[in-house]
PDB file of C-alpha atoms in Angstrom:
ATOM      1  CA  MET A   1     -90.718 -21.348 132.104  1.00  0.00           C
ATOM      2  CA  ASN A   2     -89.923 -18.277 129.692  1.00  0.00           C
ATOM      3  CA  ASP A   3     -93.564 -18.475 128.124  1.00  0.00           C
ATOM      4  CA  GLN A   4     -95.089 -18.700 131.425  1.00  0.00           C
ATOM      5  CA  LYS A   5     -93.108 -15.320 132.613  1.00  0.00           C
ATOM      6  CA  LYS A   6     -94.095 -13.505 129.324  1.00  0.00           C
ATOM      7  CA  THR A   7     -97.710 -14.374 129.682  1.00  0.00           C
ATOM      8  CA  PRO A   8     -98.397 -12.331 132.879  1.00  0.00           C
ATOM      9  CA  GLY A   9     -96.470  -9.374 131.318  1.00  0.00           C
ATOM     10  CA  CYS A  10     -98.510  -9.327 128.161  1.00  0.00           C
ATOM     11  CA  ILE A  11    -101.743  -9.481 130.310  1.00  0.00           C
ATOM     12  CA  THR A  12    -100.509  -6.665 132.393  1.00  0.00           C
ATOM     13  CA  VAL A  13     -99.777  -4.510 129.167  1.00  0.00           C
ATOM     14  CA  ILE A  14    -103.447  -5.367 127.800  1.00  0.00           C
ATOM     15  CA  PHE A  15    -104.911  -4.547 131.123  1.00  0.00           C
ATOM     16  CA  ILE A  16    -103.200  -1.173 131.315  1.00  0.00           C
ATOM     17  CA  TRP A  17    -104.195  -0.303 127.852  1.00  0.00           C
ATOM     18  CA  ILE A  18    -107.708  -1.122 128.380  1.00  0.00           C
ATOM     19  CA  ALA A  19    -107.772   0.745 131.652  1.00  0.00           C
ATOM     20  CA  ALA A  20    -106.170   3.888 130.163  1.00  0.00           C
ATOM     21  CA  ALA A  21    -108.539   3.791 127.171  1.00  0.00           C
ATOM     22  CA  ALA A  22    -111.590   3.334 129.435  1.00  0.00           C
ATOM     23  CA  ALA A  23    -110.358   6.318 131.640  1.00  0.00           C
ATOM     24  CA  LEU A  24    -109.614   8.465 128.434  1.00  0.00           C
ATOM     25  CA  GLY A  25    -113.134   7.738 127.218  1.00  0.00           C
ATOM     26  CA  MET A  26    -114.730   8.733 130.407  1.00  0.00           C
ATOM     27  CA  LEU A  27    -112.846  11.850 130.586  1.00  0.00           C
ATOM     28  CA  PHE A  28    -113.575  12.929 126.932  1.00  0.00           C
ATOM     29  CA  THR A  29    -117.122  12.109 127.461  1.00  0.00           C
ATOM     30  CA  ALA A  30    -117.298  14.326 130.416  1.00  0.00           C
ATOM     31  CA  ILE A  31    -115.661  17.283 128.750  1.00  0.00           C
ATOM     32  CA  ASN A  32    -117.345  16.737 125.399  1.00  0.00           C
ATOM     33  CA  LYS A  33    -118.771  20.223 124.512  1.00  0.00           C
ATOM     34  CA  THR A  34    -118.543  19.923 120.685  1.00  0.00           C
ATOM     35  CA  GLY A  35    -121.000  17.116 120.223  1.00  0.00           C
ATOM     36  CA  GLN A  36    -118.369  14.556 119.094  1.00  0.00           C
ATOM     37  CA  SER A  37    -119.787  10.993 118.444  1.00  0.00           C
ATOM     38  CA  LYS A  38    -118.991   8.099 120.685  1.00  0.00           C
ATOM     39  CA  GLY A  39    -117.350   6.539 117.968  1.00  0.00           C
ATOM     40  CA  THR A  40    -114.928   9.206 117.729  1.00  0.00           C
ATOM     41  CA  ILE A  41    -114.370   9.544 121.366  1.00  0.00           C
ATOM     42  CA  VAL A  42    -113.643   5.673 121.557  1.00  0.00           C
ATOM     43  CA  PHE A  43    -111.180   6.105 118.559  1.00  0.00           C
ATOM     44  CA  LEU A  44    -109.244   8.961 120.275  1.00  0.00           C
ATOM     45  CA  SER A  45    -109.136   7.292 123.572  1.00  0.00           C
ATOM     46  CA  ALA A  46    -107.715   4.070 121.863  1.00  0.00           C
ATOM     47  CA  VAL A  47    -105.083   5.987 119.974  1.00  0.00           C
ATOM     48  CA  ILE A  48    -104.080   8.225 122.832  1.00  0.00           C
ATOM     49  CA  SER A  49    -103.824   5.224 125.264  1.00  0.00           C
ATOM     50  CA  SER A  50    -101.717   3.110 122.752  1.00  0.00           C
ATOM     51  CA  VAL A  51     -99.381   5.869 122.561  1.00  0.00           C
ATOM     52  CA  LEU A  52     -99.111   6.398 126.331  1.00  0.00           C
ATOM     53  CA  VAL A  53     -98.660   2.518 126.690  1.00  0.00           C
ATOM     54  CA  PHE A  54     -95.853   2.576 123.974  1.00  0.00           C
ATOM     55  CA  ILE A  55     -94.087   5.457 125.802  1.00  0.00           C
ATOM     56  CA  ILE A  56     -94.192   3.530 129.093  1.00  0.00           C
ATOM     57  CA  LEU A  57     -92.808   0.410 127.658  1.00  0.00           C
ATOM     58  CA  ALA A  58     -90.129   2.481 125.721  1.00  0.00           C
ATOM     59  CA  LEU A  59     -88.895   3.978 129.202  1.00  0.00           C
ATOM     60  CA  ARG A  60     -89.199   0.626 130.870  1.00  0.00           C
ATOM     61  CA  MET A  61     -87.032  -0.978 128.130  1.00  0.00           C
ATOM     62  CA  ALA A  62     -84.658   2.037 128.342  1.00  0.00           C
ATOM     63  CA  VAL A  63     -84.235   1.440 132.069  1.00  0.00           C
ATOM     64  CA  LEU A  64     -83.801  -2.183 131.609  1.00  0.00           C
ATOM     65  CA  THR A  65     -81.125  -1.921 128.796  1.00  0.00           C
ATOM     66  CA  GLY A  66     -79.381   0.619 131.182  1.00  0.00           C
ATOM     67  CA  LYS A  67     -79.259  -1.962 133.979  1.00  0.00           C
ATOM     68  CA  VAL A  68     -77.895  -4.638 131.513  1.00  0.00           C
ATOM     69  CA  SER A  69     -75.381  -2.116 130.188  1.00  0.00           C
ATOM     70  CA  LYS A  70     -74.126  -1.224 133.680  1.00  0.00           C
ATOM     71  CA  ALA A  71     -74.027  -4.844 134.832  1.00  0.00           C
ATOM     72  CA  ARG A  72     -71.892  -5.691 131.654  1.00  0.00           C
ATOM     73  CA  ASN A  73     -69.535  -2.956 132.232  1.00  0.00           C
ATOM     74  CA  ARG A  74     -69.038  -3.943 135.717  1.00  0.00           C
ATOM     75  CA  GLN A  75     -68.370  -7.661 134.488  1.00  0.00           C
ATOM     76  CA  LYS A  76     -65.815  -6.335 131.871  1.00  0.00           C
ATOM     77  CA  LYS A  77     -64.114  -4.073 134.468  1.00  0.00           C
ATOM     78  CA  TRP A  78     -63.996  -7.259 136.895  1.00  0.00           C
ATOM     79  CA  ASP A  79     -62.587  -9.259 134.154  1.00  0.00           C
ATOM     80  CA  ARG A  80     -59.862  -6.764 133.097  1.00  0.00           C
ATOM     81  CA  GLN A  81     -58.617  -6.564 136.795  1.00  0.00           C
ATOM     82  CA  ASN A  82     -58.435 -10.194 137.180  1.00  0.00           C
ATOM     83  CA  GLY A  83     -56.991 -10.982 133.726  1.00  0.00           C
ATOM     84  CA  ILE A  84     -60.195 -13.033 132.682  1.00  0.00           C
ATOM     85  CA  GLU A  85     -61.178 -13.171 128.735  1.00  0.00           C
ATOM     86  CA  ARG A  86     -64.546 -14.605 127.663  1.00  0.00           C
ATOM     87  CA  PHE A  87     -65.545 -16.197 124.513  1.00  0.00           C
ATOM     88  CA  MET A  88     -68.945 -16.656 123.201  1.00  0.00           C
ATOM     89  CA  PRO A  89     -71.215 -17.756 121.673  1.00  0.00           C
ATOM     90  CA  LEU A  90     -69.782 -21.326 121.362  1.00  0.00           C
ATOM     91  CA  VAL A  91     -71.137 -24.685 121.036  1.00  0.00           C
ATOM     92  CA  HIS A  92     -69.897 -27.860 122.885  1.00  0.00           C
ATOM     93  CA  ALA A  93     -69.046 -30.440 120.142  1.00  0.00           C
ATOM     94  CA  GLY A  94     -67.716 -33.205 122.339  1.00  0.00           C
ATOM     95  CA  GLY A  95     -65.403 -34.181 125.377  1.00  0.00           C
ATOM     96  CA  LEU A  96     -67.525 -33.057 128.259  1.00  0.00           C
ATOM     97  CA  ALA A  97     -70.190 -34.778 130.401  1.00  0.00           C
ATOM     98  CA  ALA A  98     -72.796 -32.557 128.816  1.00  0.00           C
ATOM     99  CA  PRO A  99     -74.924 -32.702 125.840  1.00  0.00           C
ATOM    100  CA  GLN A 100     -73.388 -32.349 122.289  1.00  0.00           C
ATOM    101  CA  ASN A 101     -74.368 -29.290 120.223  1.00  0.00           C
ATOM    102  CA  CYS A 102     -75.404 -27.373 123.369  1.00  0.00           C
ATOM    103  CA  ASN A 103     -74.747 -23.722 123.596  1.00  0.00           C
ATOM    104  CA  ALA A 104     -71.466 -22.965 125.654  1.00  0.00           C
ATOM    105  CA  SER A 105     -69.289 -20.071 126.665  1.00  0.00           C
ATOM    106  CA  ALA A 106     -65.592 -20.128 127.574  1.00  0.00           C
ATOM    107  CA  ALA A 107     -63.528 -17.990 129.982  1.00  0.00           C
ATOM    108  CA  ILE A 108     -59.694 -17.963 130.397  1.00  0.00           C
ATOM    109  CA  SER A 109     -58.058 -16.694 133.510  1.00  0.00           C
ATOM    110  CA  PRO A 110     -54.356 -16.824 134.624  1.00  0.00           C
ATOM    111  CA  THR A 111     -54.676 -20.292 136.110  1.00  0.00           C
ATOM    112  CA  SER A 112     -57.781 -21.904 134.660  1.00  0.00           C
ATOM    113  CA  PHE A 113     -60.016 -22.490 131.493  1.00  0.00           C
ATOM    114  CA  THR A 114     -63.685 -22.686 132.206  1.00  0.00           C
ATOM    115  CA  VAL A 115     -66.457 -23.924 129.881  1.00  0.00           C
ATOM    116  CA  SER A 116     -69.910 -23.299 130.885  1.00  0.00           C
ATOM    117  CA  CYS A 117     -72.621 -25.644 129.320  1.00  0.00           C
ATOM    118  CA  ALA A 118     -76.050 -26.923 130.025  1.00  0.00           C
ATOM    119  CA  GLY A 119     -76.237 -25.591 133.434  1.00  0.00           C
ATOM    120  CA  SER A 120     -72.764 -26.679 134.556  1.00  0.00           C
ATOM    121  CA  GLU A 121     -69.229 -25.345 134.774  1.00  0.00           C
ATOM    122  CA  PHE A 122     -66.175 -27.257 133.827  1.00  0.00           C
ATOM    123  CA  VAL A 123     -62.973 -26.035 135.232  1.00  0.00           C
ATOM    124  CA  LEU A 124     -59.666 -26.949 133.814  1.00  0.00           C
ATOM    125  CA  SER A 125     -56.498 -25.859 135.222  1.00  0.00           C
ATOM    126  CA  ILE A 126     -54.105 -24.294 132.572  1.00  0.00           C
ATOM    127  CA  GLU A 127     -51.321 -26.521 133.552  1.00  0.00           C
ATOM    128  CA  LYS A 128     -53.233 -29.623 132.514  1.00  0.00           C
ATOM    129  CA  ILE A 129     -53.635 -28.599 128.963  1.00  0.00           C
ATOM    130  CA  ARG A 130     -51.071 -30.141 126.786  1.00  0.00           C
ATOM    131  CA  ASN A 131     -51.988 -28.855 123.210  1.00  0.00           C
ATOM    132  CA  VAL A 132     -54.632 -26.638 121.639  1.00  0.00           C
ATOM    133  CA  SER A 133     -55.225 -26.213 117.980  1.00  0.00           C
ATOM    134  CA  TYR A 134     -57.566 -24.507 115.721  1.00  0.00           C
ATOM    135  CA  GLN A 135     -59.572 -26.163 112.752  1.00  0.00           C
ATOM    136  CA  TYR A 136     -62.343 -24.895 110.532  1.00  0.00           C
ATOM    137  CA  ASP A 137     -64.829 -26.018 107.943  1.00  0.00           C
ATOM    138  CA  VAL A 138     -65.681 -23.850 104.937  1.00  0.00           C
ATOM    139  CA  ASN A 139     -69.075 -24.092 103.204  1.00  0.00           C
ATOM    140  CA  VAL A 140     -69.456 -22.368  99.891  1.00  0.00           C
ATOM    141  CA  THR A 141     -72.840 -21.530  98.523  1.00  0.00           C
ATOM    142  CA  HIS A 142     -73.482 -20.343  95.000  1.00  0.00           C
ATOM    143  CA  TYR A 143     -76.624 -18.310  94.169  1.00  0.00           C
ATOM    144  CA  MET A 144     -78.147 -15.760  91.859  1.00  0.00           C
ATOM    145  CA  GLU A 145     -78.868 -12.404  92.868  1.00  0.00           C
ATOM    146  CA  ASN A 146     -80.913  -9.506  91.071  1.00  0.00           C
ATOM    147  CA  ASN A 147     -78.896  -6.103  91.172  1.00  0.00           C
ATOM    148  CA  HIS A 148     -82.152  -3.876  91.459  1.00  0.00           C
ATOM    149  CA  LEU A 149     -80.084  -0.833  92.370  1.00  0.00           C
ATOM    150  CA  ARG A 150     -77.974  -1.026  89.213  1.00  0.00           C
ATOM    151  CA  GLY A 151     -81.151  -1.354  87.159  1.00  0.00           C
ATOM    152  CA  LEU A 152     -82.633   1.612  88.540  1.00  0.00           C
ATOM    153  CA  THR A 153     -79.577   3.593  87.979  1.00  0.00           C
ATOM    154  CA  TRP A 154     -79.200   2.363  84.395  1.00  0.00           C
ATOM    155  CA  LEU A 155     -82.950   3.216  84.023  1.00  0.00           C
ATOM    156  CA  PHE A 156     -82.373   6.888  84.767  1.00  0.00           C
ATOM    157  CA  LEU A 157     -78.947   7.078  82.761  1.00  0.00           C
ATOM    158  CA  TYR A 158     -79.736   4.959  79.718  1.00  0.00           C
ATOM    159  CA  GLY A 159     -83.418   4.037  79.534  1.00  0.00           C
ATOM    160  CA  ARG A 160     -85.636   0.946  80.030  1.00  0.00           C
ATOM    161  CA  ILE A 161     -83.664  -1.551  77.931  1.00  0.00           C
ATOM    162  CA  ALA A 162     -80.499  -0.699  79.847  1.00  0.00           C
ATOM    163  CA  SER A 163     -82.301  -1.160  83.158  1.00  0.00           C
ATOM    164  CA  VAL A 164     -83.502  -4.577  82.286  1.00  0.00           C
ATOM    165  CA  ILE A 165     -79.914  -5.641  81.406  1.00  0.00           C
ATOM    166  CA  GLY A 166     -78.568  -3.857  84.398  1.00  0.00           C
ATOM    167  CA  SER A 167     -80.818  -5.733  86.901  1.00  0.00           C
ATOM    168  CA  SER A 168     -80.293  -9.087  85.299  1.00  0.00           C
ATOM    169  CA  PRO A 169     -79.397 -11.916  87.853  1.00  0.00           C
ATOM    170  CA  GLU A 170     -75.464 -12.076  88.428  1.00  0.00           C
ATOM    171  CA  ALA A 171     -73.619 -15.244  90.267  1.00  0.00           C
ATOM    172  CA  LYS A 172     -72.636 -14.781  93.790  1.00  0.00           C
ATOM    173  CA  THR A 173     -70.846 -16.767  96.304  1.00  0.00           C
ATOM    174  CA  LYS A 174     -71.097 -16.870  99.983  1.00  0.00           C
ATOM    175  CA  ARG A 175     -68.393 -18.288 102.146  1.00  0.00           C
ATOM    176  CA  ALA A 176     -69.173 -19.511 105.628  1.00  0.00           C
ATOM    177  CA  VAL A 177     -66.204 -20.488 108.024  1.00  0.00           C
ATOM    178  CA  THR A 178     -67.061 -22.444 111.099  1.00  0.00           C
ATOM    179  CA  GLY A 179     -63.998 -22.594 113.460  1.00  0.00           C
ATOM    180  CA  LYS A 180     -63.158 -25.437 115.878  1.00  0.00           C
ATOM    181  CA  ALA A 181     -61.009 -25.384 118.934  1.00  0.00           C
ATOM    182  CA  VAL A 182     -59.524 -28.554 119.719  1.00  0.00           C
ATOM    183  CA  ILE A 183     -57.905 -28.785 123.529  1.00  0.00           C
ATOM    184  CA  SER A 184     -55.984 -31.709 124.636  1.00  0.00           C
ATOM    185  CA  TYR A 185     -55.595 -32.031 128.481  1.00  0.00           C
ATOM    186  CA  GLU A 186     -54.694 -34.400 131.195  1.00  0.00           C
ATOM    187  CA  ASP A 187     -57.648 -35.178 133.637  1.00  0.00           C
ATOM    188  CA  ALA A 188     -57.582 -35.715 137.391  1.00  0.00           C
ATOM    189  CA  ARG A 189     -56.534 -39.566 136.816  1.00  0.00           C
ATOM    190  CA  GLY A 190     -53.731 -38.583 134.409  1.00  0.00           C
ATOM    191  CA  ALA A 191     -55.670 -39.827 131.402  1.00  0.00           C
ATOM    192  CA  HIS A 192     -55.334 -37.864 128.173  1.00  0.00           C
ATOM    193  CA  ARG A 193     -58.930 -36.243 127.146  1.00  0.00           C
ATOM    194  CA  THR A 194     -59.893 -34.014 124.017  1.00  0.00           C
ATOM    195  CA  LEU A 195     -62.378 -31.068 124.296  1.00  0.00           C
ATOM    196  CA  LEU A 196     -64.062 -29.781 121.179  1.00  0.00           C
ATOM    197  CA  LEU A 197     -65.511 -26.360 120.842  1.00  0.00           C
ATOM    198  CA  ARG A 198     -66.948 -24.967 117.732  1.00  0.00           C
ATOM    199  CA  ASP A 199     -68.257 -21.443 116.751  1.00  0.00           C
ATOM    200  CA  ALA A 200     -72.061 -21.089 117.257  1.00  0.00           C
ATOM    201  CA  VAL A 201     -72.326 -18.334 114.124  1.00  0.00           C
ATOM    202  CA  ALA A 202     -70.069 -18.805 111.104  1.00  0.00           C
ATOM    203  CA  ASN A 203     -67.502 -16.150 110.436  1.00  0.00           C
ATOM    204  CA  THR A 204     -67.481 -14.880 113.889  1.00  0.00           C
ATOM    205  CA  LYS A 205     -63.950 -16.283 114.560  1.00  0.00           C
ATOM    206  CA  VAL A 206     -64.526 -16.928 118.202  1.00  0.00           C
ATOM    207  CA  CYS A 207     -62.703 -20.277 118.280  1.00  0.00           C
ATOM    208  CA  SER A 208     -59.719 -18.524 116.595  1.00  0.00           C
ATOM    209  CA  ARG A 209     -59.550 -15.774 119.119  1.00  0.00           C
ATOM    210  CA  LEU A 210     -59.767 -18.504 121.972  1.00  0.00           C
ATOM    211  CA  VAL A 211     -56.945 -20.660 120.591  1.00  0.00           C
ATOM    212  CA  ASP A 212     -54.936 -17.688 119.991  1.00  0.00           C
ATOM    213  CA  THR A 213     -55.294 -16.439 123.621  1.00  0.00           C
ATOM    214  CA  LEU A 214     -54.910 -20.034 125.172  1.00  0.00           C
ATOM    215  CA  GLN A 215     -51.905 -21.127 123.117  1.00  0.00           C
ATOM    216  CA  PRO A 216     -49.111 -18.941 124.583  1.00  0.00           C
ATOM    217  CA  ARG A 217     -50.294 -19.888 128.189  1.00  0.00           C
ATOM    218  CA  ILE A 218     -49.796 -23.535 127.982  1.00  0.00           C
ATOM    219  CA  ASN A 219     -46.805 -25.769 128.287  1.00  0.00           C
ATOM    220  CA  GLN A 220     -46.903 -28.080 125.479  1.00  0.00           C
ATOM    221  CA  ARG A 221     -45.518 -31.538 125.858  1.00  0.00           C
ATOM    222  CA  ILE A 222     -44.493 -34.070 123.283  1.00  0.00           C
ATOM    223  CA  ASN A 223     -45.034 -37.538 124.444  1.00  0.00           C
ATOM    224  CA  ARG A 224     -42.058 -39.785 123.180  1.00  0.00           C
ATOM    225  CA  VAL A 225     -43.245 -43.396 122.344  1.00  0.00           C
ATOM    226  CA  GLN A 226     -40.293 -45.780 121.755  1.00  0.00           C
ATOM    227  CA  LEU A 227     -41.123 -48.021 118.637  1.00  0.00           C
TER     228      LEU A 227
END
């Protein structure tokens, strides 16, 4: 559906550009008193019409961005007034009647915990949550990287040979931490369930913030089992 919506917009932009170029071409031809060639007139018409279309698109994007920003600010203000905190982007890793690994978002209100995923909203009462914990996976990647900036600096300071040494590859390490929120709750039938959410993007700590926000609000219970 998104491709179908984008195609008419692109066709409209192309049509506007062609119409503007044609109109400018006719205008320049009518007022041409210096004997400019048709090729020059066509070129100028295409360039000026491109600039005009770019300005129109930039203004339209500015208006749309302003509307989105206002809507976002209204949402934040409403959330603050109602004690709601939102967490995104997340990924549903299991526990809900929704596809695994689908994009998700979560919201915590004074009385409920809501997960939006795959076009559905799953609402869980805070008093039904029994435990919440944070886990994480660490992925460490080792790679080599050339230091071109240091090589250029050494080139100016010490000469060509030093620049080769300065730009030589050096070992680097990239650490990616993906957090998980593990939420244990009691469903409507009294059965114990577990919901798993994870960070959609590594090192964003969305699940960590979610757990830190949710943990003080729940009444943790310890099930005692007689052995």
